[in-house]
Coordinates of C-alpha atoms in Angstrom, one line a residue:
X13 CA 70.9 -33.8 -51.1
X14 CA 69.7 -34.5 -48.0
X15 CA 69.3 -38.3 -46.8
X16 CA 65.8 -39.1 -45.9
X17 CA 65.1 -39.5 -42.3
X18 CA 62.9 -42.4 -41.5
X19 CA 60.3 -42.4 -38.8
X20 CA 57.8 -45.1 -37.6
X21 CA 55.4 -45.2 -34.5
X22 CA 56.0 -47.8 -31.9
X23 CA 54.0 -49.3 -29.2
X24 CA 55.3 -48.1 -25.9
X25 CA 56.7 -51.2 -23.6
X26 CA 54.0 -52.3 -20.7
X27 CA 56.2 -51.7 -17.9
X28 CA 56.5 -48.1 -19.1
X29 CA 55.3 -45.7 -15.9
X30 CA 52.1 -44.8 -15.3
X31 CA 51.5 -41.0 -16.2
X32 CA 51.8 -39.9 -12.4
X33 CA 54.9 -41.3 -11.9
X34 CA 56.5 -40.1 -14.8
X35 CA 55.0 -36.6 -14.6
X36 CA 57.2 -36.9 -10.7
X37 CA 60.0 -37.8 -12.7
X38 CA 60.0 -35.3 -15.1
X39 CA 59.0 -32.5 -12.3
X40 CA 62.4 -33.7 -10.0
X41 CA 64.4 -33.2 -13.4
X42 CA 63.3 -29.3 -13.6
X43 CA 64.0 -29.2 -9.9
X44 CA 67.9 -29.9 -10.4
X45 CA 67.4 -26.8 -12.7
X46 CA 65.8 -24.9 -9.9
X47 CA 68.7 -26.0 -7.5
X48 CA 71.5 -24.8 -9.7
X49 CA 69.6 -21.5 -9.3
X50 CA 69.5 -21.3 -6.0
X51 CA 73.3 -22.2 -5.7
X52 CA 74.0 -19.8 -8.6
X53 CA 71.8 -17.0 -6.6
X54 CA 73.7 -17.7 -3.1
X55 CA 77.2 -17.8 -4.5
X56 CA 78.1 -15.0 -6.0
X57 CA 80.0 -13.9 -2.8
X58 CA 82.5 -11.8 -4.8
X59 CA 80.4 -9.1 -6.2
X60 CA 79.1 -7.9 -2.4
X61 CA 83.0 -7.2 -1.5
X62 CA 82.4 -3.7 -2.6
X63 CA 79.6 -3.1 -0.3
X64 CA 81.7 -4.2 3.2
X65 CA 84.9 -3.1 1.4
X66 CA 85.5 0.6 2.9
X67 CA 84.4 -0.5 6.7
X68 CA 87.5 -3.5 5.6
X69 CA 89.5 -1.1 5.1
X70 CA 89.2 1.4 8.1
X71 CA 89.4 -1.6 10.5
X72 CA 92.5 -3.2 9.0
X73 CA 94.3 0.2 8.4
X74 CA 95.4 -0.8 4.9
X75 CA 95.8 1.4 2.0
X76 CA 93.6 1.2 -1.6
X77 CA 96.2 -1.0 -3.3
X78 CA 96.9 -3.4 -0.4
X79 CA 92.9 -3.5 -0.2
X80 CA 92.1 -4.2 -4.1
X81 CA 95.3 -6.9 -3.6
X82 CA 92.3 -8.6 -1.5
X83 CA 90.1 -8.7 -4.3
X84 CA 92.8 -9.1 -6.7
X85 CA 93.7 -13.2 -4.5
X86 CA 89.9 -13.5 -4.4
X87 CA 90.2 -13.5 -8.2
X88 CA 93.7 -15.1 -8.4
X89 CA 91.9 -18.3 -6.8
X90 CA 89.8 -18.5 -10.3
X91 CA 93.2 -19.3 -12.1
X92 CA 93.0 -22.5 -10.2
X93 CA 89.1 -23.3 -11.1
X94 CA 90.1 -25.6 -13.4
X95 CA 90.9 -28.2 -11.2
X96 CA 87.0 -28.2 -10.4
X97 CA 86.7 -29.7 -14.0
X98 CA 88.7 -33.0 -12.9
X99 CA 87.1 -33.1 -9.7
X100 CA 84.0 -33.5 -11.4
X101 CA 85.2 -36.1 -13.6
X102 CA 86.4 -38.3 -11.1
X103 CA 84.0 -37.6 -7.9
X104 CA 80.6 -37.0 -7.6
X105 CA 78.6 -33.9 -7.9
X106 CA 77.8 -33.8 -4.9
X107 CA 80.9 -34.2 -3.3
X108 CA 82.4 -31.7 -5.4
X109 CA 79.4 -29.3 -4.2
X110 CA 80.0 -29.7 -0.9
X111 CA 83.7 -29.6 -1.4
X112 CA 83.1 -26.1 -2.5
X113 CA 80.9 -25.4 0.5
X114 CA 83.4 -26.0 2.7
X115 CA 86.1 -23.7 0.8
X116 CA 83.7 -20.7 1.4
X117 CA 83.4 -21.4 5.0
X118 CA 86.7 -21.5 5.9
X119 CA 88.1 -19.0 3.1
X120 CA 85.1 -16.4 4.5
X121 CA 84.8 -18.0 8.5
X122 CA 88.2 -17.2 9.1
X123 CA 88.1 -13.7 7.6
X124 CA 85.7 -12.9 9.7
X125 CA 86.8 -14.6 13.1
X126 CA 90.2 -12.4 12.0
X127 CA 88.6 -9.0 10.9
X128 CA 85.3 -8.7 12.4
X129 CA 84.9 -10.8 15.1
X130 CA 88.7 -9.9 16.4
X131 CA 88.9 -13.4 17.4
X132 CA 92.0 -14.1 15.6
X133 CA 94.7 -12.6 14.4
X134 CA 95.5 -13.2 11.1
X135 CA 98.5 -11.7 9.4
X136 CA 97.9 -10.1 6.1
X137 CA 99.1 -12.7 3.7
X138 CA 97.2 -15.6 5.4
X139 CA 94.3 -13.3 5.0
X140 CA 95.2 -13.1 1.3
X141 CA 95.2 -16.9 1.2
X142 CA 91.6 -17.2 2.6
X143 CA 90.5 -14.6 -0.1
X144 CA 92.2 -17.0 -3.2
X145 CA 90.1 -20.4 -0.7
X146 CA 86.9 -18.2 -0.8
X147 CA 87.4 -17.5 -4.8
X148 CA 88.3 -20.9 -5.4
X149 CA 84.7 -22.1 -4.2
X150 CA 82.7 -19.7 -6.8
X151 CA 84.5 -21.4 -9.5
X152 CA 83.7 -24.6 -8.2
X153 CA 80.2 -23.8 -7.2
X154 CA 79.7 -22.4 -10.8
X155 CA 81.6 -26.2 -12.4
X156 CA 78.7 -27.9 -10.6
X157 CA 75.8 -25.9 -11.9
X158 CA 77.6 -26.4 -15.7
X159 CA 77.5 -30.0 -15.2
X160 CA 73.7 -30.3 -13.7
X161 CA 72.6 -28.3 -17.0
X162 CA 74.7 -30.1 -19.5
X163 CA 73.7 -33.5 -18.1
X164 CA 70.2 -33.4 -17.1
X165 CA 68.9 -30.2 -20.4
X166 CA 71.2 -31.7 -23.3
X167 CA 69.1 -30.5 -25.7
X168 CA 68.8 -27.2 -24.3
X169 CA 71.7 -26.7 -22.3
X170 CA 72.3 -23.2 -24.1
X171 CA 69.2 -22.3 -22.1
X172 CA 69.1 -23.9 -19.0
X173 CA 73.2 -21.9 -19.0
X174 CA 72.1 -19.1 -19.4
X175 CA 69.4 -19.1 -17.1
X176 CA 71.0 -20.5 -14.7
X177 CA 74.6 -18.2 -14.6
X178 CA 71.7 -15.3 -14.7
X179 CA 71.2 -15.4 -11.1
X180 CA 74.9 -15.3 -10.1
X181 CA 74.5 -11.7 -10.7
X182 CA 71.4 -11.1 -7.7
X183 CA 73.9 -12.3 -5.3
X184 CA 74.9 -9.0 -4.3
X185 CA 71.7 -7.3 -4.0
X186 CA 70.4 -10.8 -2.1
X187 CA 73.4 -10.6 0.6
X188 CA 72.8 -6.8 1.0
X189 CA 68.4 -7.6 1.9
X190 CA 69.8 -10.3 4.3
X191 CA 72.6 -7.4 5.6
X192 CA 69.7 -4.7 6.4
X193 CA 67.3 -7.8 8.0
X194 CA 69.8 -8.6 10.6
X195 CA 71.4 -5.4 10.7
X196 CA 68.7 -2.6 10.4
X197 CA 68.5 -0.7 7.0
X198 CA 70.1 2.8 8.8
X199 CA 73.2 0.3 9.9
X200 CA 76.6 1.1 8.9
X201 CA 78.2 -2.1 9.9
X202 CA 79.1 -4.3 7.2
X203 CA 80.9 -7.1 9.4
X204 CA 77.8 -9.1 8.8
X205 CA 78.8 -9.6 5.1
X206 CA 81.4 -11.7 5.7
X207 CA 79.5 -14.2 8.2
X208 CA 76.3 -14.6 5.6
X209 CA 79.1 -15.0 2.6
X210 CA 80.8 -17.8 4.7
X211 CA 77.7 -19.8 6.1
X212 CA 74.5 -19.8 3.4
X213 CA 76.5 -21.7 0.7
X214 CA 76.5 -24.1 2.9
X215 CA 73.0 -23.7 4.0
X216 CA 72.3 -23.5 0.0
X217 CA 73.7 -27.0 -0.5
X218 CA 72.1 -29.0 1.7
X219 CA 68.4 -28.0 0.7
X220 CA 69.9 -28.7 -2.9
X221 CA 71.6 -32.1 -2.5
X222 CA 68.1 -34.1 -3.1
X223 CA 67.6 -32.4 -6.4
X224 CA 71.5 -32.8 -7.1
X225 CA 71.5 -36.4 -6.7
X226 CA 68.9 -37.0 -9.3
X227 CA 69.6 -39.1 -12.2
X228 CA 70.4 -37.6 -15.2
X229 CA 67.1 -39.2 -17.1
X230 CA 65.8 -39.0 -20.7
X231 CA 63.3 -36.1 -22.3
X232 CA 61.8 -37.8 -24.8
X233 CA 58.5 -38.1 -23.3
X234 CA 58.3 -33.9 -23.5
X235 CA 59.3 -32.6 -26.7
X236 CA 62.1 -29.1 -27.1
X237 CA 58.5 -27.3 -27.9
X238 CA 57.6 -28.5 -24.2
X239 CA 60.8 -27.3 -22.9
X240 CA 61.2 -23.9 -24.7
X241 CA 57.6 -23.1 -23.1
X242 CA 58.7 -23.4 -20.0
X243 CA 62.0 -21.6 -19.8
X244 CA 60.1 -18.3 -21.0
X245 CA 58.2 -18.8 -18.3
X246 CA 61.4 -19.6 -15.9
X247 CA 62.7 -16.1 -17.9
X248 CA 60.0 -14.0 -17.1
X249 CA 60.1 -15.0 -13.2
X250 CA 64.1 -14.0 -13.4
X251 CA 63.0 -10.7 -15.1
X252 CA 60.3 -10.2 -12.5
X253 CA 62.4 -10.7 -9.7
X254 CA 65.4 -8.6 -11.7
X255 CA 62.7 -5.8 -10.9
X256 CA 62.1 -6.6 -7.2
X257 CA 65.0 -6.3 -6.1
X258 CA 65.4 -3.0 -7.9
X259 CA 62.7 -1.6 -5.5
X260 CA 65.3 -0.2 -2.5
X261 CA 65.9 2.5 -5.0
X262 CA 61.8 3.1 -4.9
X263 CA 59.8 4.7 -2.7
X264 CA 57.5 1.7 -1.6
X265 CA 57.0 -0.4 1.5
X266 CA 58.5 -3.1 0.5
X267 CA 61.6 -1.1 0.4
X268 CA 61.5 0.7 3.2
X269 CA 60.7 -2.7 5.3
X270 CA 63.2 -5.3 4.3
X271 CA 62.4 -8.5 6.2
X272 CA 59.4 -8.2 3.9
X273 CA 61.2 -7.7 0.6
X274 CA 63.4 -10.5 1.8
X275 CA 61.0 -13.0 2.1
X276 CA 59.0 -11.8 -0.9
X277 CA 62.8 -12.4 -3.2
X278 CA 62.6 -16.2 -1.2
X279 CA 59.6 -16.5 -2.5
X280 CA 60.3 -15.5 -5.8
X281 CA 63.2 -18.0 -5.9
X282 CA 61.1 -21.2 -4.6
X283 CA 58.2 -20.1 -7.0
X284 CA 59.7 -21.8 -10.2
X285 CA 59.3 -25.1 -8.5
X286 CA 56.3 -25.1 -9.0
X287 CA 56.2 -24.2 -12.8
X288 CA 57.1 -27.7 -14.4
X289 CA 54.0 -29.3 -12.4
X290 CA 51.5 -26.5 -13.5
X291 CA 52.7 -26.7 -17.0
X292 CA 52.3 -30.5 -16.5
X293 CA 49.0 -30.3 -15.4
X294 CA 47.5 -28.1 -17.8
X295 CA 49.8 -29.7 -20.9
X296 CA 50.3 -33.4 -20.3
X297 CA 49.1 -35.7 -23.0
X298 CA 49.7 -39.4 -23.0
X299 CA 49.4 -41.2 -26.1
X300 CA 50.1 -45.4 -26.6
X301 CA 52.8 -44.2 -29.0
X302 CA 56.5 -42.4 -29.6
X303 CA 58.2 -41.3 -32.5
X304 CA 61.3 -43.3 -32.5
X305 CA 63.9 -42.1 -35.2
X306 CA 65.6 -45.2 -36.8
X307 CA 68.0 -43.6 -39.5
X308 CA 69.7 -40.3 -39.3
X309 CA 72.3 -38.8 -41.6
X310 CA 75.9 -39.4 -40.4
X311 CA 77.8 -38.5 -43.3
X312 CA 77.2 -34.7 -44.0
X313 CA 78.9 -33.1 -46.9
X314 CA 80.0 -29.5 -47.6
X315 CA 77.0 -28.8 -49.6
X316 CA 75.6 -25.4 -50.1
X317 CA 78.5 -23.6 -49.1
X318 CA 81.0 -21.2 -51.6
X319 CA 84.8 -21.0 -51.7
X320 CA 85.2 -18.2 -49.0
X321 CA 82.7 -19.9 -46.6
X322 CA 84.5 -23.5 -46.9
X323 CA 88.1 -21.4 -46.6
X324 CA 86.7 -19.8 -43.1
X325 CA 85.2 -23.2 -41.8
X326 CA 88.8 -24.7 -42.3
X327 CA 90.6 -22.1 -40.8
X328 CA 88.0 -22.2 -37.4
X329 CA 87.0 -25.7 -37.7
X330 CA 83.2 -27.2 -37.2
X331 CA 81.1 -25.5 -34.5
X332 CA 81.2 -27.9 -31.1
X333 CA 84.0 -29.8 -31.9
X334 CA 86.4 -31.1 -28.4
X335 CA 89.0 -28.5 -27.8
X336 CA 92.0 -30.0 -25.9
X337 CA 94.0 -27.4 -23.4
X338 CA 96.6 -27.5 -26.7
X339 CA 94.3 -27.1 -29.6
X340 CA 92.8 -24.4 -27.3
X341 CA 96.4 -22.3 -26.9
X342 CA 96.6 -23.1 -30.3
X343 CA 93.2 -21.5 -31.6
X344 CA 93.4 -17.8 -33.4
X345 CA 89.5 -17.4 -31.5
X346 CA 90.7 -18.4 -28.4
X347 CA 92.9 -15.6 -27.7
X348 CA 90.6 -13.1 -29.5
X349 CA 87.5 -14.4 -27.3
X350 CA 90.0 -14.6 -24.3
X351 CA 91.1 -10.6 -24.8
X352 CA 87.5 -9.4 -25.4
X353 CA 86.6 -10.7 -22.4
X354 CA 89.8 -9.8 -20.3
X355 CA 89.0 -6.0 -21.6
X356 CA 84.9 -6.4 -21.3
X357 CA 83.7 -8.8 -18.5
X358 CA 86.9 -8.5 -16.3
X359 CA 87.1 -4.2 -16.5
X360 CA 83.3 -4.1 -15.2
X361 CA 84.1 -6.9 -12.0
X362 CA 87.2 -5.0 -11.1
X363 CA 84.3 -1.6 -11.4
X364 CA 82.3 -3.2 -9.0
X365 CA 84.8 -4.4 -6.6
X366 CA 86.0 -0.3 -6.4
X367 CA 82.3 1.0 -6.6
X368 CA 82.9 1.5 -2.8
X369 CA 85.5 3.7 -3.0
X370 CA 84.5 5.5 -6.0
X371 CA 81.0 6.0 -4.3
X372 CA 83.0 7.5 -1.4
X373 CA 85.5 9.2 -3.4
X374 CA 82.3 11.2 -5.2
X375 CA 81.0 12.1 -1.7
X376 CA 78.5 9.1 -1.6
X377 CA 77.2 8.3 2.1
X378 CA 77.3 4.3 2.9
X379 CA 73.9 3.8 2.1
X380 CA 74.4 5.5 -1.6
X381 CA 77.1 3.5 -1.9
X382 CA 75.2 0.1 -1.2
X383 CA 72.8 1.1 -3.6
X384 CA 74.5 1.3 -6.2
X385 CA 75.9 -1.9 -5.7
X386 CA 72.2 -3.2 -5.7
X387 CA 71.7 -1.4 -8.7
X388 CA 75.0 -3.2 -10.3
X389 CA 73.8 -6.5 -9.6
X390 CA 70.0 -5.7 -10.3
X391 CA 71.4 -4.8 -14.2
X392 CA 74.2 -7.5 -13.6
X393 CA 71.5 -10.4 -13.4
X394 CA 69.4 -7.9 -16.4
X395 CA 72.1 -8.4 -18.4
X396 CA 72.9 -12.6 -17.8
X397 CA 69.2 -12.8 -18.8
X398 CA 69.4 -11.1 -22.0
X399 CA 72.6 -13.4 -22.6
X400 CA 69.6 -16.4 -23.5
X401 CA 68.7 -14.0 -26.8
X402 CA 70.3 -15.7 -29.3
X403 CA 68.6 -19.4 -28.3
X404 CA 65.1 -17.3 -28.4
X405 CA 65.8 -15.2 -31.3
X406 CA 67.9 -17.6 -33.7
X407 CA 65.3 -18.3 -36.3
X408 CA 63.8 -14.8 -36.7
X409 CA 67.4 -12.9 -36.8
X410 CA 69.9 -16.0 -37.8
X411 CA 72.3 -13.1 -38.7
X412 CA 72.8 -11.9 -35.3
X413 CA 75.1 -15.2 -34.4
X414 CA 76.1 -15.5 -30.6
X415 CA 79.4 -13.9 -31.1
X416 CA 77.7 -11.2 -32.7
X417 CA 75.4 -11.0 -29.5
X418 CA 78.3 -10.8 -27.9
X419 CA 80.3 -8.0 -29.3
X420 CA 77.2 -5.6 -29.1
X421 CA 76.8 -6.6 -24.8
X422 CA 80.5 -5.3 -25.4
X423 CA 79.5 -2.1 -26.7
X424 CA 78.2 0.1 -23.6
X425 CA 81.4 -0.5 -21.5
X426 CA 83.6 2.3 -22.9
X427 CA 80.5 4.3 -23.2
X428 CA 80.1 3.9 -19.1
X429 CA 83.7 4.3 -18.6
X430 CA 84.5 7.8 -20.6
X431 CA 80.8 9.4 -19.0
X432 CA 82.2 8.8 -16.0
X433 CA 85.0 10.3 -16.8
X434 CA 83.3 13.6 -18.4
X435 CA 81.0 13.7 -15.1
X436 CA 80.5 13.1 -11.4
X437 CA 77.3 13.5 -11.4
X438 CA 75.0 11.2 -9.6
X439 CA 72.7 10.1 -11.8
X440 CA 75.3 10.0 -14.5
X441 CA 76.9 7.6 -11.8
X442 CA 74.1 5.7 -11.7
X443 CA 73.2 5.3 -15.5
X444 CA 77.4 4.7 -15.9
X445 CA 76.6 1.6 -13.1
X446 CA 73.9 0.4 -14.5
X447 CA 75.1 0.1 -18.1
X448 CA 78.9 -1.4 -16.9
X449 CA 76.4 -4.2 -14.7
X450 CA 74.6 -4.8 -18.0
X451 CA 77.4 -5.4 -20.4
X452 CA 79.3 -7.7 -17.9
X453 CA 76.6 -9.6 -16.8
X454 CA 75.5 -10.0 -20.3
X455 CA 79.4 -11.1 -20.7
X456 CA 79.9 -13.7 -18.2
X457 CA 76.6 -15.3 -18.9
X458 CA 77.3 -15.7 -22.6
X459 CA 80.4 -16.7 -22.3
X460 CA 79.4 -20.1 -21.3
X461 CA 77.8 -20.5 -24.0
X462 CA 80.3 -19.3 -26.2
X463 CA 82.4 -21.6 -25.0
X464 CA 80.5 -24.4 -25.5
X465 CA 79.7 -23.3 -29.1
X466 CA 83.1 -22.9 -30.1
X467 CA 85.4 -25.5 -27.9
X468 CA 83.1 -27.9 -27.6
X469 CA 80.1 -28.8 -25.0
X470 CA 81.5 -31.7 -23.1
X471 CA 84.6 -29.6 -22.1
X472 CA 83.4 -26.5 -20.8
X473 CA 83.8 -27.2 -17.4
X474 CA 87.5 -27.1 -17.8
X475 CA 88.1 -25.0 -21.0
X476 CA 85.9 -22.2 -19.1
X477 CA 87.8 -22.1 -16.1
X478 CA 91.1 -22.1 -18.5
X479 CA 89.0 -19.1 -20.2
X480 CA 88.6 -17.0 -16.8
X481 CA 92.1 -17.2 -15.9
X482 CA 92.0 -13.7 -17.6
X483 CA 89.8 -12.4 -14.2
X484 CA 92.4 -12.5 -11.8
X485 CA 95.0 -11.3 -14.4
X486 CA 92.9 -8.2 -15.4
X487 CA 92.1 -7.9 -11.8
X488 CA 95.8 -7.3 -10.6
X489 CA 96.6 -5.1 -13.4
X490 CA 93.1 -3.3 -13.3
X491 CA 93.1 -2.8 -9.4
X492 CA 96.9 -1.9 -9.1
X493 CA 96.1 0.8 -11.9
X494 CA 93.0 2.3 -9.9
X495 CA 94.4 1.8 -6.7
X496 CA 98.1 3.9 -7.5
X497 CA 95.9 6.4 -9.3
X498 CA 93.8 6.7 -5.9
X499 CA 97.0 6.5 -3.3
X500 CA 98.7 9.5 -5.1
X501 CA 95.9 11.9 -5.0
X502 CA 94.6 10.6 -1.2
X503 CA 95.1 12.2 1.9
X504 CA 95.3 10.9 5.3
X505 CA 91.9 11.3 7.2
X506 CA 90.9 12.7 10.2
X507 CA 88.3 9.4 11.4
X508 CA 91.1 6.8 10.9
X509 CA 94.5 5.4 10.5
X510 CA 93.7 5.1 6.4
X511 CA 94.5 7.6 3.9
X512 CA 91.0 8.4 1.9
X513 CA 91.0 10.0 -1.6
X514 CA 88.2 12.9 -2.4
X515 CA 87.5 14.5 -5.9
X516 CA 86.8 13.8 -9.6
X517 CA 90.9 13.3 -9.5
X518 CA 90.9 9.9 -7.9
X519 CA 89.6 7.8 -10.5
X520 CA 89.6 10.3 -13.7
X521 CA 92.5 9.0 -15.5
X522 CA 91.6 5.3 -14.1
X523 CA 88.5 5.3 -15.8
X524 CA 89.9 7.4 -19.1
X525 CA 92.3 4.2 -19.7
X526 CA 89.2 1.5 -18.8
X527 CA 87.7 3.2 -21.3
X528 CA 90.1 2.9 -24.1
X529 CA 90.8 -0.6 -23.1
X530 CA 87.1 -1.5 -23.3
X531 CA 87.5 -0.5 -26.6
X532 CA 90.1 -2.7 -27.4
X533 CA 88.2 -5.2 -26.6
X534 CA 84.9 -4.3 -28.7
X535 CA 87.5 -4.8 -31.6
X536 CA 88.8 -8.3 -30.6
X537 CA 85.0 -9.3 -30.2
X538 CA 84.0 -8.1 -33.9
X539 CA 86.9 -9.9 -35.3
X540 CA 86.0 -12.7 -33.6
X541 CA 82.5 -12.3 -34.7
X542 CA 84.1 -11.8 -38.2
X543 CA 85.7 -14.9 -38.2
X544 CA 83.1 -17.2 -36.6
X545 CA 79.9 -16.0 -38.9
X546 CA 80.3 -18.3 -41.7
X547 CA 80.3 -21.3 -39.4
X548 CA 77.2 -20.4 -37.2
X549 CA 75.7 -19.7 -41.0
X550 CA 77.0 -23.0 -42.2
X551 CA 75.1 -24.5 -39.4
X552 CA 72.0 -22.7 -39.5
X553 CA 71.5 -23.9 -43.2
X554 CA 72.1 -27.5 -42.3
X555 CA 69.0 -27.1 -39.5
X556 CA 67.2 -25.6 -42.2
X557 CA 67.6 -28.5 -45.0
X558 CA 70.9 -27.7 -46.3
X559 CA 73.6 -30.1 -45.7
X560 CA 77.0 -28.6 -44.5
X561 CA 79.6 -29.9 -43.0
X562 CA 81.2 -26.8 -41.4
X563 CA 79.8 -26.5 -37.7

């Protein structure tokens, strides 16, 4: 039975603060939330390599694998993102922020002093080095925006995640508005990729660091209902602007006049400060008293549970418990959540990062081609959004447990993969795009989350960079496949010194084998589910009245 919780009322203390200035305190908390945004919008630097990666190529004269090894040491600097989780334990935030600032300017600055500007010049494998500097600083980037949600939305850090990682997917489609603003829209130059990747990080950080150095400060004046309100709202403003920066593909002004749509995606961004004080303004109530808990129930019992439950629990242990790096090697889930999303998550980045040459391969101009890598990240940040369904939806379908959540975002990968390779048809290209930017999108934003379920909340920063050591793995083995498949059938072209590969032929077995490795992964990710259902269950009946000791 479950202990009684006691509640009484208590008068609040008179030096509490006056309702205006704790309605400015609880504001500046929602506006760390609103900076980790904005760095999480300006930093996803990685996805836009497909969009300047063909003009790369041409003026470096390399050939599709030595290209994809590019992306592959951009992704290979991931492997070392877990030493952001120890910088952040024993430096500040903001140090560590700006730390990772500096990273991208020099891992990107000197790429483009090297390629573009033909300032330098940079031997291949000290350009391979600034790609791995350059990756580095998105993992560390993405360790600070962890630790603002954690610290300052404890009670709904599942949320404020997955709102938050959401907008690393409009990166892409953000870089390519401020490409055609500077550039012109008609422009085929894509040098200008690599300057705005190496300098608004930067820019980013410092209008975030007043927000970052805020306190992390207590939310018991606003209760989770309070809260919950106003990260629909924050949801339907990410869903809103998901659809405005789909409107290049439309045949509106906005589109066809991009300082406009620019500004109006700026605005869209810098429109959620302003949610928290309208919400205050219309909702605030001030009474004389708080409801102060003075007894909770620390010893919970296996109660309510049957033999095959209590069998599974012991075998995955309770849901949030600390996972060290060895218990974490050590875990059966681990390496089942770690292959799902090595043959999920990490097939669809290594998709994007060839959607240039696959565009061009199908006889897709430059502008088709950036397009669809709008349309990728457009579906990309669709997909991170719809990650936060299991924190809305948990009481009305407690079945559908975030694993489970997660092995169905697996489920339209190998459908992409094997219509691409029945068709090259472009709007089959375009639906196959679309749904590949979903699934991973819904991937890496859940996986946060999944982390934090399963190996505990305080050490995601670390056990999710030791999770994402799979990207520059799958990335090597992914782009060496696609980029052999493309050398043998490519032909040396008539414009350049590069050899360029045209036809169906070029990436039909590449995406036959995605395909069935996608599926390998769906399996992994039902097991997992499998395995981790009585625990999420367990736990669901003990917020329900039930007492169980297995979460």
């Amino acid at each position: 039975m479950k202990p009684p919780t006691t509640t009484t009322t208590a008068k609040k203390e008179k030096n509490v603060q006056s309702p205006p200035a704790s309605m400015l305190q609880w504001w500046r908390r929602w506006t760390v939330l609103v900076a980790a945004i904005w760095i999480q919008a300006f930093t996803g630097t990685n996805f836009d390599f497909s969009a300047y990666s063909s003009d790369m190529k041409s003026s470096m004269g390399v050939s599709q694998s030595r290209l994809n090894y590019m992306a592959v040491a951009s992704d290979l600097g991931k492997a070392f993102g877990w030493s952001s989780g120890f910088a952040v334990a024993y430096f500040p935030v903001s140090a560590v922020l700006f730390s990772a600032a500096a990273m991208g300017l020099v891992g990107y600055g000197v790429q483009w002093l090297s390629i573009a500007a033909d300032v330098i010049d940079l031997p291949y494998s000290l350009v391979l080095v600034c790609c791995s500097l350059a990756g580095l600083s998105i993992c560390w980037f993405n360790t600070v925006c962890f630790v603002l949600c954690v610290r300052h939305f404890e009670s709904n850090h599942s949320l404020a995640l997955s709102l938050v990682v959401s907008f690393n997917g409009i990166s892409a489609a953000l870089y390519t508005l401020g490409h055609e603003v500077i550039s012109g829209k008609s422009s085929a130059s894509s040098d200008i990729y690599l300057l705005l990747n190496s300098l608004i990080p930067l820019f980013v950080s410092l209008l975030a660091l007043w927000p970052v150095l805020t306190n992390p400060i207590s939310s018991a004046s606003r209760t989770p209902h309070d809260e919950t309100r106003i990260f629909i709202v924050f949801n339907v403003l990410a869903l809103i602007t998901c659809f405005y920066l789909l409107l290049p593909s439309l045949d509106t002004y906005l589109a066809s006049s991009p300082p406009w749509h620019f500004l109006g995606a700026i605005f869209l961004l810098l429109f959620p400060l302003c949610v928290p004080f309208l919400h205050s303004c219309f909702h605030h109530h001030s009474s004389g008293y708080s409801v102060v808990n003075i007894e909770e129930p620390k010893i919970l019992k296996r109660k309510g549970l049957d033999h095959e439950e209590i069998k599974s629990c012991d075998k995955v242990g309770r849901l949030g418990d600390e996972h060290s790096f060895g218990m974490l090697v050590r875990s059966l889930e681990f390496w089942l959540y770690y292959i799902a999303y090595f043959c999920g998550g990490t097939i669809g980045l290594v998709y994007s990062n060839n959607l240039g040459q696959i565009a061009q391969s199908l006889g897709q101009s430059s502008s088709n081609a950036k397009s669809l890598v709008t349309l990728f990240s457009a579906f990309s940040f669709l997909g991170r959004l719809l990650s936060s369904a299991p924190d809305f939806t948990r009481k009305k379908l407690h079945y559908l447990t975030r694993t489970a959540w997660f092995t169905i975002s697996l489920l339209p990968t190998p459908l992409a993969f094997f219509i691409l390779a029945y068709s090259s048809n472009t709007l089959l290209l375009q639906v196959a795009t679309a749904l590949i930017g979903l699934s991973s999108g819904f991937v890496f934003a859940a996986a946060v989350s999944v982390t934090s379920d399963l190996f505990g909340r305080n050490s995601v920063g670390v056990n999710q960079n030791i999770l994402i050591t799979n990207i520059p793995i799958g990335s090597l083995v992914y782009g060496y496949m696609a980029g052999s498949v493309y050398d043998k059938h490519a032909a040396p072209s008539v414009l350049s010194d590069t050899v360029v590969c045209v036809g169906r032929r070029c990436y039909f077995a590449t995406f036959l084998l995605w395909g069935c490795l996608s599926v390998v992964g769906l399996m992994c990710s039902l097991i997992l589910f499998i395995r981790t259902r009585p625990v999420y269950l367990a736990q669901n009946r003990y917020k329900n009245g039930v007492v169980s000791g297995c979460f």
